[in-house]
Coordinates of C-alpha atoms in Angstrom, one line a residue:
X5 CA 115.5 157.0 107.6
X6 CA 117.7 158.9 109.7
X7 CA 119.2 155.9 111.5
X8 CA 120.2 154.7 107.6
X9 CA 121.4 158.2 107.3
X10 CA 123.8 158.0 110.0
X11 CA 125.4 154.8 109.5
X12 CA 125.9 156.1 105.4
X13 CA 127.6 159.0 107.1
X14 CA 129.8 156.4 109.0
X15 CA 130.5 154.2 106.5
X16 CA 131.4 157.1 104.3
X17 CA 133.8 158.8 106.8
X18 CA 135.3 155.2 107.4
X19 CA 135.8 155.0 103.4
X20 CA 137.6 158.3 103.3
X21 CA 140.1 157.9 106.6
X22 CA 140.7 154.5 104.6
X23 CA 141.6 156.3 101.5
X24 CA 143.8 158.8 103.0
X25 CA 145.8 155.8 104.7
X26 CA 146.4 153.7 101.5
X27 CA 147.2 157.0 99.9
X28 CA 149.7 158.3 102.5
X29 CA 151.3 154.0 102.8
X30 CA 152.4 154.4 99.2
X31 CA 154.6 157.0 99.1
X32 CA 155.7 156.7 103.2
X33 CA 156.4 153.0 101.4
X34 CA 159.1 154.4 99.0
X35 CA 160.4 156.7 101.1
X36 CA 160.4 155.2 104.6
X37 CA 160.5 151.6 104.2
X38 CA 162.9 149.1 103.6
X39 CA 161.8 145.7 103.8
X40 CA 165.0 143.7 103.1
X41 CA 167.0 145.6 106.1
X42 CA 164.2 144.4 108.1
X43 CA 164.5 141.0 107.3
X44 CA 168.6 141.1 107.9
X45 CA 168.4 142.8 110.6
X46 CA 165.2 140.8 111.8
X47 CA 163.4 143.8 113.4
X48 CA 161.1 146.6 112.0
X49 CA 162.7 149.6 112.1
X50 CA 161.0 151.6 114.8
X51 CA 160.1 154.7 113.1
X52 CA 157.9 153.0 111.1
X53 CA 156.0 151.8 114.4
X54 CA 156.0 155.1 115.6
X55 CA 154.7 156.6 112.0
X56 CA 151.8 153.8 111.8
X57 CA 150.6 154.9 115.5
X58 CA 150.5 158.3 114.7
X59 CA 148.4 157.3 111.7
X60 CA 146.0 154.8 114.0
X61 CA 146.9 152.0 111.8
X62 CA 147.4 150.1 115.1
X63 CA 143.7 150.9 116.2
X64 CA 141.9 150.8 113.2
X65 CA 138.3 149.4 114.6
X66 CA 138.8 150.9 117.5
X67 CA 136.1 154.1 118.1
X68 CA 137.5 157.6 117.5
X69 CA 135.8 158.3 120.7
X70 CA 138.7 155.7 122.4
X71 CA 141.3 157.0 120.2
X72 CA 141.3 155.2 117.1
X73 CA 140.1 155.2 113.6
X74 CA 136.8 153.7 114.1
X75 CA 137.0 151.9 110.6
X76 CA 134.6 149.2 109.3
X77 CA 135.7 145.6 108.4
X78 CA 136.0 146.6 104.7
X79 CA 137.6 149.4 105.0
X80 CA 140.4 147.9 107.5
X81 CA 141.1 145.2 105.8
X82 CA 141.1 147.8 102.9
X83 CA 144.5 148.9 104.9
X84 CA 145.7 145.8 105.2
X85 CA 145.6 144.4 101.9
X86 CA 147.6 147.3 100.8
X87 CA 150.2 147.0 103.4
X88 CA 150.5 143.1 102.8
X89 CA 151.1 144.3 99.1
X90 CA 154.0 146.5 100.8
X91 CA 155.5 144.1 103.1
X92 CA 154.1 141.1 104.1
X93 CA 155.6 141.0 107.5
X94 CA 154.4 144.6 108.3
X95 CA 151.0 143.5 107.7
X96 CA 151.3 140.6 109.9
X97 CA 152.6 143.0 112.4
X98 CA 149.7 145.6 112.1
X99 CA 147.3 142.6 111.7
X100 CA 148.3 140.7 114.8
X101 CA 148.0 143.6 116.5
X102 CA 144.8 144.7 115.7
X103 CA 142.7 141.4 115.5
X104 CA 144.5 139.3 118.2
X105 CA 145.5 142.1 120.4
X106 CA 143.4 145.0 120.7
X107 CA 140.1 143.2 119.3
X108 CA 139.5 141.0 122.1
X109 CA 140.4 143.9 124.4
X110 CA 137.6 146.1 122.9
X111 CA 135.0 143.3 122.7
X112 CA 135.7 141.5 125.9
X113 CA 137.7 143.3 128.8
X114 CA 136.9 144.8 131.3
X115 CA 135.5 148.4 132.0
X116 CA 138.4 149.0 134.4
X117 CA 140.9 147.9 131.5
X118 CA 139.4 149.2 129.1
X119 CA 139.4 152.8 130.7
X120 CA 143.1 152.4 131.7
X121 CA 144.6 150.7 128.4
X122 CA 142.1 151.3 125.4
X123 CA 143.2 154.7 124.7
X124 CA 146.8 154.6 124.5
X125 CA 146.5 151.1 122.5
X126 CA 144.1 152.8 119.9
X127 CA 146.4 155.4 120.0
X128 CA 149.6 152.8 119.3
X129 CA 151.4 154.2 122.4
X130 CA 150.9 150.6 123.5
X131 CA 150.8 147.3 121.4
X132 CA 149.6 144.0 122.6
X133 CA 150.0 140.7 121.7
X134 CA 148.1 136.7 122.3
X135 CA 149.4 134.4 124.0
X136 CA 147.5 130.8 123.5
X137 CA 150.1 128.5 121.9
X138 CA 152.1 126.1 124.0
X139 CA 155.2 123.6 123.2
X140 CA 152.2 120.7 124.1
X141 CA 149.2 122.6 122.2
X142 CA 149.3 124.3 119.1
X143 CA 146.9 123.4 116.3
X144 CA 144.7 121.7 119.5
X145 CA 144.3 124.6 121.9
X146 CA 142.0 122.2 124.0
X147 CA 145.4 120.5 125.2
X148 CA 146.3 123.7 127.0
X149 CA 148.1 123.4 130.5
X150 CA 148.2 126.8 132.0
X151 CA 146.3 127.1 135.3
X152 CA 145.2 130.0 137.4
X153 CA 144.7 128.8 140.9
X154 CA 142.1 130.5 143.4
X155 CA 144.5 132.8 145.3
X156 CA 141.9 132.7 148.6
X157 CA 141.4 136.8 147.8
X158 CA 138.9 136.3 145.0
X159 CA 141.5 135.9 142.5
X160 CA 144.1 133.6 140.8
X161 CA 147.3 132.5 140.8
X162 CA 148.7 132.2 136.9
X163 CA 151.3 129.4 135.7
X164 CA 152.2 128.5 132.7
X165 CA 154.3 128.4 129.6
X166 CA 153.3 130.2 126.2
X167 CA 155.6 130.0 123.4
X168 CA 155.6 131.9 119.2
X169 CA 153.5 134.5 121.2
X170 CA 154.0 137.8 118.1
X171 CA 155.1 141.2 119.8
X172 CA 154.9 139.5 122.9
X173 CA 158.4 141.0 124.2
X174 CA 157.3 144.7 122.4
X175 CA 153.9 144.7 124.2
X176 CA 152.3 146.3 127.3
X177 CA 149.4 143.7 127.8
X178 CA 149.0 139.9 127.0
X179 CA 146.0 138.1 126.3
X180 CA 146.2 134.6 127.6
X181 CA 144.6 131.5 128.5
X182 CA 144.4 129.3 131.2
X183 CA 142.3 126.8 132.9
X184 CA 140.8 128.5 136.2
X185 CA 140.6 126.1 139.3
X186 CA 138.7 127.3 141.9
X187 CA 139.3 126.7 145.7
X188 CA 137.6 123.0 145.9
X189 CA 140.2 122.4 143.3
X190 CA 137.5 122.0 140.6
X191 CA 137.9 123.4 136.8
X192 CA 135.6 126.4 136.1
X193 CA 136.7 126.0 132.5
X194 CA 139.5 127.4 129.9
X195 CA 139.3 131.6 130.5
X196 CA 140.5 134.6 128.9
X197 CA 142.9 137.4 130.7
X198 CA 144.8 140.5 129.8
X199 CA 147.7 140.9 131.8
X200 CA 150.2 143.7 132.1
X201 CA 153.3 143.1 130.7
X202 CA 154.8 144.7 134.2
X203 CA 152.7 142.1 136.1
X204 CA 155.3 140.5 139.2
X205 CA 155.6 137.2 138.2
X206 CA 155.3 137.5 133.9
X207 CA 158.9 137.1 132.6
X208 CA 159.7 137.3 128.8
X209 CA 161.7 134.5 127.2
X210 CA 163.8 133.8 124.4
X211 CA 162.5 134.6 120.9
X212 CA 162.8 132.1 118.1
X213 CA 164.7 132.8 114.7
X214 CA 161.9 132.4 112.9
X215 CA 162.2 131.3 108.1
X216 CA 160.0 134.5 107.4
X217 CA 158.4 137.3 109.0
X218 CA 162.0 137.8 110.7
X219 CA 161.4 142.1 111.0
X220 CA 157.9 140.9 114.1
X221 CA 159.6 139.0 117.2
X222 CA 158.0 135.7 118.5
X223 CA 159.3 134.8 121.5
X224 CA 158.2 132.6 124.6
X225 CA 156.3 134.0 127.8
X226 CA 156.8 133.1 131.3
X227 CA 153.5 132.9 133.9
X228 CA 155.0 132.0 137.2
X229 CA 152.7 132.8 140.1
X230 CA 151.6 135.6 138.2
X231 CA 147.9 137.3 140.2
X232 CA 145.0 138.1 137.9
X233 CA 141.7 139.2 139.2
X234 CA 138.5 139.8 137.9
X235 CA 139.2 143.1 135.9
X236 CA 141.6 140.6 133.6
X237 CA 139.3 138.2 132.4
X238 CA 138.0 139.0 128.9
X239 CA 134.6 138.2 128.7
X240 CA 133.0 135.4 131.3
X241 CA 135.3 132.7 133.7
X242 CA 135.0 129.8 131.9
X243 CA 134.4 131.3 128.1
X244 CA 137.5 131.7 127.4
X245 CA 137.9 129.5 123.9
X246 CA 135.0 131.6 123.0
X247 CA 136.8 134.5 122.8
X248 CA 139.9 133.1 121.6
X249 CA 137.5 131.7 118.5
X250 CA 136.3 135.0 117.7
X251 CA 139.9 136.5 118.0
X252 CA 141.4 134.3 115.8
X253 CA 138.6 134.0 113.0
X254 CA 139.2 137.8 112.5
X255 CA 142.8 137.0 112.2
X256 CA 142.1 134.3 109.7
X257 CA 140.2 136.6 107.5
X258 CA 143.0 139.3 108.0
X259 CA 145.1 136.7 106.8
X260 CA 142.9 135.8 103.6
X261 CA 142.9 139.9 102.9
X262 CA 146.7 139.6 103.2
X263 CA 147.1 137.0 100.6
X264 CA 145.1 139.0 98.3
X265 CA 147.2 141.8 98.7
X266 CA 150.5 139.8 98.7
X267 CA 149.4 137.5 95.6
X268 CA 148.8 141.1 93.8
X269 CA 152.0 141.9 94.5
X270 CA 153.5 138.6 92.7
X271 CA 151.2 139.1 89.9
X272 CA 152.8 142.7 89.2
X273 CA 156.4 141.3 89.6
X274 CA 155.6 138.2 87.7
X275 CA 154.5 140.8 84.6
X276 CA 156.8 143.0 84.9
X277 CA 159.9 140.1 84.5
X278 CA 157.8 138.3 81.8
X279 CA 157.2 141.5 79.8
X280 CA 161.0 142.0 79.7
X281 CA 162.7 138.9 79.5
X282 CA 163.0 136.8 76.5
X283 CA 163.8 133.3 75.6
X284 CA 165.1 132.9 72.1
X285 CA 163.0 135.4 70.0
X286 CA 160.1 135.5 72.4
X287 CA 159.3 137.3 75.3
X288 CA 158.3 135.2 78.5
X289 CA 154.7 136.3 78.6
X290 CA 154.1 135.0 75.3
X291 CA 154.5 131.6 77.0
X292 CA 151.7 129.4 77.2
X293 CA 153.0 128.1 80.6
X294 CA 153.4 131.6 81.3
X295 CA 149.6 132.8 80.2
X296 CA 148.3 129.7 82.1
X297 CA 150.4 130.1 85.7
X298 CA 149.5 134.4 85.0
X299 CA 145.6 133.9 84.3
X300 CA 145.2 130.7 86.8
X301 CA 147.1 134.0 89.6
X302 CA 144.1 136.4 88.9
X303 CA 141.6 134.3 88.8
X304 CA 142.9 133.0 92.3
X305 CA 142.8 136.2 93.4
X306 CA 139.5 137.8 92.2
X307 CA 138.0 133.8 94.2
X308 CA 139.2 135.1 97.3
X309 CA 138.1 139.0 97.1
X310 CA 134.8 137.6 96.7
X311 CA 135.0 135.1 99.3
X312 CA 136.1 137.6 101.6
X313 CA 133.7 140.5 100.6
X314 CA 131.0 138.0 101.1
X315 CA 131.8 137.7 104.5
X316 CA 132.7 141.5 105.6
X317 CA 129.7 142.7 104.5
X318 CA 127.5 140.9 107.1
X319 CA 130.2 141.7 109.9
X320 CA 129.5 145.2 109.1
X321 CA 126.0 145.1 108.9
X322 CA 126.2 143.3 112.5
X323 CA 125.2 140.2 111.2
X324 CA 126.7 136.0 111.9
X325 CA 128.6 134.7 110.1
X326 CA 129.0 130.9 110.6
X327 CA 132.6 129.7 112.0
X328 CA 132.7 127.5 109.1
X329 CA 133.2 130.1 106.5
X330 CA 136.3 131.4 108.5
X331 CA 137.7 127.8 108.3
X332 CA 137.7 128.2 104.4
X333 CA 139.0 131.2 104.1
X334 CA 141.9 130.0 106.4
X335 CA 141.7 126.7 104.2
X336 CA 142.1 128.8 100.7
X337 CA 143.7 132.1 100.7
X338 CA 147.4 130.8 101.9
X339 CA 147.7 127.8 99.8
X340 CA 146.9 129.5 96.8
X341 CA 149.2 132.7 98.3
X342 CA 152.2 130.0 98.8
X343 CA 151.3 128.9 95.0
X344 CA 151.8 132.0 93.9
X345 CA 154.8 132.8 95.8
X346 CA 156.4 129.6 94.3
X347 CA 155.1 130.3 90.7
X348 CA 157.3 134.2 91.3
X349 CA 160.1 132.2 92.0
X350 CA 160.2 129.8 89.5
X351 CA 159.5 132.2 86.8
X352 CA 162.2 134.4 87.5
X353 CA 164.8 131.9 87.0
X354 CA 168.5 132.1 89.3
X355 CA 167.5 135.4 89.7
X356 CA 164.3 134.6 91.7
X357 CA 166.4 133.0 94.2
X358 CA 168.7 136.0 94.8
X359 CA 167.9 137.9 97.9
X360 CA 167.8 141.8 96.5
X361 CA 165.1 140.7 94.2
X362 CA 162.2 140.6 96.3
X363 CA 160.9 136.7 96.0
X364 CA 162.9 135.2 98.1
X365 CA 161.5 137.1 101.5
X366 CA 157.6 137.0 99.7
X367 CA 158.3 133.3 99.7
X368 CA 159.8 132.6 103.0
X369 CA 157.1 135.0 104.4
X370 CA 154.1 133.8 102.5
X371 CA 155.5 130.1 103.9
X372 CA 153.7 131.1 107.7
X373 CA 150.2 131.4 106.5
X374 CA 149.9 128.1 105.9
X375 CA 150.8 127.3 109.9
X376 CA 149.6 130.3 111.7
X377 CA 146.4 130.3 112.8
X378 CA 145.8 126.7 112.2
X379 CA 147.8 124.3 109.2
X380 CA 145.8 124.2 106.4
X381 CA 145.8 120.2 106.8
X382 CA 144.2 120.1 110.4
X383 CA 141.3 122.7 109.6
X384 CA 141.1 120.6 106.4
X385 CA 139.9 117.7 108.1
X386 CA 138.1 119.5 111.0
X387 CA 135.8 120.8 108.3
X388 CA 136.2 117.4 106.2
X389 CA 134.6 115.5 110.1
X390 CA 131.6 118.4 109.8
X391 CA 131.0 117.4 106.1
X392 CA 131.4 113.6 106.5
X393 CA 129.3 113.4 109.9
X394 CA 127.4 116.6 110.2
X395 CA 126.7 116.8 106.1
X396 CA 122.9 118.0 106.5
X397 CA 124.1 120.5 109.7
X398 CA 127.1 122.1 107.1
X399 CA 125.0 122.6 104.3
X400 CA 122.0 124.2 106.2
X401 CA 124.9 126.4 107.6
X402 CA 126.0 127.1 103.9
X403 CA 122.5 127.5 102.5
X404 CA 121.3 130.0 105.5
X405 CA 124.6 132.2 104.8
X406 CA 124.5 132.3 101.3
X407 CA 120.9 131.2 99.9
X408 CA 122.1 128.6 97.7
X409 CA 121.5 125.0 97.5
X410 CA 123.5 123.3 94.6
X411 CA 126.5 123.7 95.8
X412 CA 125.3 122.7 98.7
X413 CA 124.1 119.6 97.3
X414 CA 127.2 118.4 95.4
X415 CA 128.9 118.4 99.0
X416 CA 126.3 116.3 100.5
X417 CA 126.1 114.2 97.7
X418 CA 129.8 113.6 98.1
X419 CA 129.8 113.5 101.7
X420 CA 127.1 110.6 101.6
X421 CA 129.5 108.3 99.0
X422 CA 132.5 108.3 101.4
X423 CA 130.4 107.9 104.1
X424 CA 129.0 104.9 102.2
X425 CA 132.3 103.8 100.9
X426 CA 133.7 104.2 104.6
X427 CA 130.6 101.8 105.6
X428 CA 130.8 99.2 102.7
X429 CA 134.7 98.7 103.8
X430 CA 134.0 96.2 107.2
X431 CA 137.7 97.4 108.7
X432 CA 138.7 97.7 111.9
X433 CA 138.2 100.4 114.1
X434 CA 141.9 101.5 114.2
X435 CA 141.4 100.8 110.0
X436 CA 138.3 103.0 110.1
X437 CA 139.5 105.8 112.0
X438 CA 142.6 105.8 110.0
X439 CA 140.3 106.2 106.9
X440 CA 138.0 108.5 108.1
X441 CA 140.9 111.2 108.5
X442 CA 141.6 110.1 105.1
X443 CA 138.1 111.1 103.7
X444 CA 137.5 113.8 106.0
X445 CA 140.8 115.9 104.7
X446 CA 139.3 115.0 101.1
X447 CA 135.6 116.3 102.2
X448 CA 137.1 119.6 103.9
X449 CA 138.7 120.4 100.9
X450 CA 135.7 119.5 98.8
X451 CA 133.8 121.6 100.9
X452 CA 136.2 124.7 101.2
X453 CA 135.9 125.5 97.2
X454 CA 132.3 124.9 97.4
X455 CA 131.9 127.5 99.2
X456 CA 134.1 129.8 97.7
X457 CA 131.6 128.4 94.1
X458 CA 129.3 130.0 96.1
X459 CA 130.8 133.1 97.4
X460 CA 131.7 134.0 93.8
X461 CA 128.3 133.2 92.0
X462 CA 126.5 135.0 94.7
X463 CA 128.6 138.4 93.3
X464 CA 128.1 137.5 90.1
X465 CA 124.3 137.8 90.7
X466 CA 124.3 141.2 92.1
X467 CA 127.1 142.6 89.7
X468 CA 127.8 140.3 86.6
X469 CA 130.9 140.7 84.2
X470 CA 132.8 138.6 82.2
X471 CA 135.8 138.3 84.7
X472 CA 133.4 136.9 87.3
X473 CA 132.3 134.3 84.7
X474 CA 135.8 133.0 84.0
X475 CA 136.8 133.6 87.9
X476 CA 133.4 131.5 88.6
X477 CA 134.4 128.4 86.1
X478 CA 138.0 128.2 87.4
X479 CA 136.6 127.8 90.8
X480 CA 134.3 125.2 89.4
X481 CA 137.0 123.1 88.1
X482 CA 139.1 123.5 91.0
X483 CA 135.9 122.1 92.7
X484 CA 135.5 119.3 90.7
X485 CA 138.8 118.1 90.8
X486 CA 138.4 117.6 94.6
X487 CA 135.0 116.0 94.5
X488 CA 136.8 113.7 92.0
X489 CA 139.9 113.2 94.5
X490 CA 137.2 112.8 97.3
X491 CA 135.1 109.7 95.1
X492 CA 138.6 108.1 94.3
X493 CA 138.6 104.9 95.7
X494 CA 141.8 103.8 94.8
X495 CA 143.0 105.9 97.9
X496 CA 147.1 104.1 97.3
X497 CA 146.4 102.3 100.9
X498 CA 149.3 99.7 99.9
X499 CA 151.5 102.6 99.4
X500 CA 150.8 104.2 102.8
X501 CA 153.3 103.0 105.7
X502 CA 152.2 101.9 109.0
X503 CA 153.9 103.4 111.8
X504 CA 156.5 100.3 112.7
X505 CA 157.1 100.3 109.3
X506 CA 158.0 103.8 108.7
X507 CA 160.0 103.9 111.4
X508 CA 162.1 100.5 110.7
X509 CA 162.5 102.2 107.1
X510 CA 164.0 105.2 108.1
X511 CA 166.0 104.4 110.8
X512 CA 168.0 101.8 108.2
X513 CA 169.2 105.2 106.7
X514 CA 171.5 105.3 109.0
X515 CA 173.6 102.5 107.4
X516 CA 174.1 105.4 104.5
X517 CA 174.2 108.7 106.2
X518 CA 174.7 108.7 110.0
X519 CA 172.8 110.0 112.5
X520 CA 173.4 113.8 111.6
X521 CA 173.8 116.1 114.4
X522 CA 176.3 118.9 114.3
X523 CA 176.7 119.7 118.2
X524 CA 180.3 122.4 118.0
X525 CA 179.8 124.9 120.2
X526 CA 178.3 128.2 118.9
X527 CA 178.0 131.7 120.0
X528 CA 178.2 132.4 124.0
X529 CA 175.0 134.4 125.0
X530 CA 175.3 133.4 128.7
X531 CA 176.4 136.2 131.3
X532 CA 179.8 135.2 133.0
X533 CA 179.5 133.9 136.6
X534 CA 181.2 136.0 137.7
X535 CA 179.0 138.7 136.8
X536 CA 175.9 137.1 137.6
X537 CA 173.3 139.0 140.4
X538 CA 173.9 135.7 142.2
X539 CA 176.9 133.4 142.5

């Protein structure tokens, strides 16, 4: 009784720092922020980096013994979702360097980092950033080059290249990943480090002008010789996708809680503009078109609040939560974010495409989620392979998360006709793995809104209303339909181009446009010779 006592008292302090931070982001929003001077001027403006470390929104789960706010899950992403509702890119910003950053930090590092960087990262005197992507591995972080080399001295010797690394060039540590050799010259595995930014050898290279989320730098990072010992791995030599998994589901859930908050945010312009405007002798949200786009919106967002509520609540209560429910949320919440962001746009006419009115940066913005942290499309079918060759392994997984078994059901019931239909076709191998990606992209997103079914009947259960009811038979259709797009077996193979042929096809475009390249010089950004350290 007294241990549930405590962790009530927790929870409820957590709840009330929360409170006090979405309280205090609303006004400091209309009084301190500017979001479209960010995006011109492609950097956030640094007194509100200094105001949100002051406030520990920069070290939200880190303990209040270590300096920061020591919130739950909930309550953090809480935070977030109201900041995303703000500014999109500012939540990225504060996410990335929360989940990706200072997460693994506090999970995995060191005591000896730990006691020398935790605080003052908590404490948002430092930030920190993740460095895994390279220009040869990005959605495949398996094809990862970087290699730390046994040094002799019971450490390594770092190389490699890491590029759209967020922060990267504003932070004081790096969390990176490289394959460790050891002195026989034998791999010990993929392992994580944190490295000083002021480590000899780490040099910070040229950011890229990114579409959206132009106010948060991503630039490329340098690892030439650079020596990391023991005190720099994050977790165990060798483990290192392990905590580069657990990193980056946290980051996709922060992103699902993002799109809640930013699809909000469209919802509340959308009804504003349609309240207002009229068209003839009828206001815009007497549309049906209107209506439909407005209520399909809230339904899509009430889908993901339960989808992600079904999953914080375990992670508070300390419990697993399987990978593949991370890979939904991933899978969900941006393409129905960039639907909404396209819905804002097209509702508000010419003057949703002018700058000063908000949509354009939401859309440009929202745009990222569907790449960062995995395309939609490759997690689609890594989830679709689980489903279409793993089917009784994926729904025990669903059914021991969630307790359910007819959703579970429809999934293997689909899973088994394309794996029958796959069968029955007598193709060739390069034919049959070509179809199999076909089917599994199906399957993944057959799976993905199953789950979500779930997710959202499972709250209905322990609080039913009427909007969970219509939230819960939207979600059903929008299952449906892709169980019906996933039995199709007129899958429009005559209309699909092999390679040679898509390549002969385009390359005759030539005849009619060129071969566009516009190579005048631009702007000079190289120092003169002559001023150069070094003829």
């Amino acid at each position: 009784m007294e241990c549930n006592s405590q962790i009530q008292s927790l929870e409820s302090s957590s709840r009330q720092r929360a409170e006090e931070i979405i309280y205090w982001l609303r006004g400091y929003a209309q009084r301190r922020i500017n979001s479209r001077l960010m995006d011109e001027r492609r950097c956030i403006t640094p007194h509100i980096v200094l105001d949100f470390a002051k406030k520990g929104l920069l070290g939200m789960l880190v303990p209040q013994s270590s300096g920061g706010l020591g919130l739950t899950y909930h309550d953090m992403f809480q935070v977030v979702e109201q900041l995303a509702a703000i500014d999109l890119n500012l939540a990225s910003f504060v996410g990335v360097n929360n989940a990706l950053g200072v997460y693994p930090i506090l999970k995995y590092a060191t005591d000896e980092i730990k006691e020398t960087y935790l605080k003052n990262l908590a404490e948002g005197r430092d930030l920190a950033a993740f460095a895994i992507t390279e220009p040869c591995a990005g959605s495949n972080p398996r094809a990862i080059k970087a290699e730390a080399h046994a040094d002799g001295n019971g450490g390594w010797l770092l190389s490699g290249t890491k590029i759209w690394s967020g922060s990267a060039s504003w932070s004081s540590m790096i969390n990176t990943f490289a394959h460790v050799i050891d002195e026989q010259g034998e791999s010990l595995g993929v392992t994580a480090f944190s490295i000083p930014e002021n480590a000899p050898g780490l040099r910070q290279g040229a950011e890229a002008p990114t579409m959206g989320m132009r106010g948060m730098v991503q630039n490329t990072i340098h690892f030439e010789q650079v020596t990391v010992n023991r005190e720099n791995v994050l977790g165990e030599i060798g483990s290192g996708f392990e905590v580069a998994q657990d990193a980056m589901q946290l980051g996709r859930l922060g992103i699902a809680v993002m799109c809640i908050g930013g699809m909000k945010r469209c919802a509340q312009l959308m009804l504003r503009y349609a309240t207002r405007r009229s068209i003839g002798m009828e206001r815009l949200i007497h549309q049906q078109i209107t209506l439909q786009r407005l209520s399909d919106l809230t339904a899509a967002i009430g889908a993901v609040e339960c989808l992600v509520n079904t999953i914080t609540t375990p992670l508070d209560e300390g419990k697993s939560v399987p990978p593949e429910a991370y890979l939904v949320t991933k899978i969900i919440a941006p393409e129905l974010m960039w639907q909404a962001a396209d819905n804002l746009v097209q509702l508000l006419g010419g003057r949703g495409y002018i700058e000063s009115n908000i949509a354009p940066q939401i859309f440009r913005d929202a745009r990222l989620f569907r790449i960062f942290e995995g395309p939609t499309e490759t997690l689609q079918m890594h989830l679709g392979l689980l489903a279409l060759y793993h089917t009784s392994q994926l729904c025990s997984s669903f059914n021991a998360f969630l307790g359910t078994t007819e959703i579970s059901d429809k999934i293997q019931h689909t899973a088994e006709y394309c794996a029958s239909y796959l069968k029955n076709q007598n193709l060739t191998r390069s034919s049959n793995k070509k179809l199999s990606k076909i089917l599994s992209q199906k399957l993944g997103d057959v799976a993905a809104w199953g789950f979500v079914v779930d997710c959202i009947q499972k709250s209905y259960q322990s609080q039913p209303s009427n909007e969970l009811k219509r939230i819960e038979q939207w979600s059903q259709q929008n299952f449906q339909t892709k169980i019906a797009n996933a039995m199709n077996d007129n899958l429009c193979e005559d209309i699909v181009l092999d390679t040679n042929q898509v390549e002969n096809l385009i390359n005759q475009y030539t005849e009619t446009i060129g071969n566009v390249e516009q190579t005048m010089a631009g702007q000079e950004d190289k120092l003169d010779e002559y001023l150069c350290n070094s003829a």
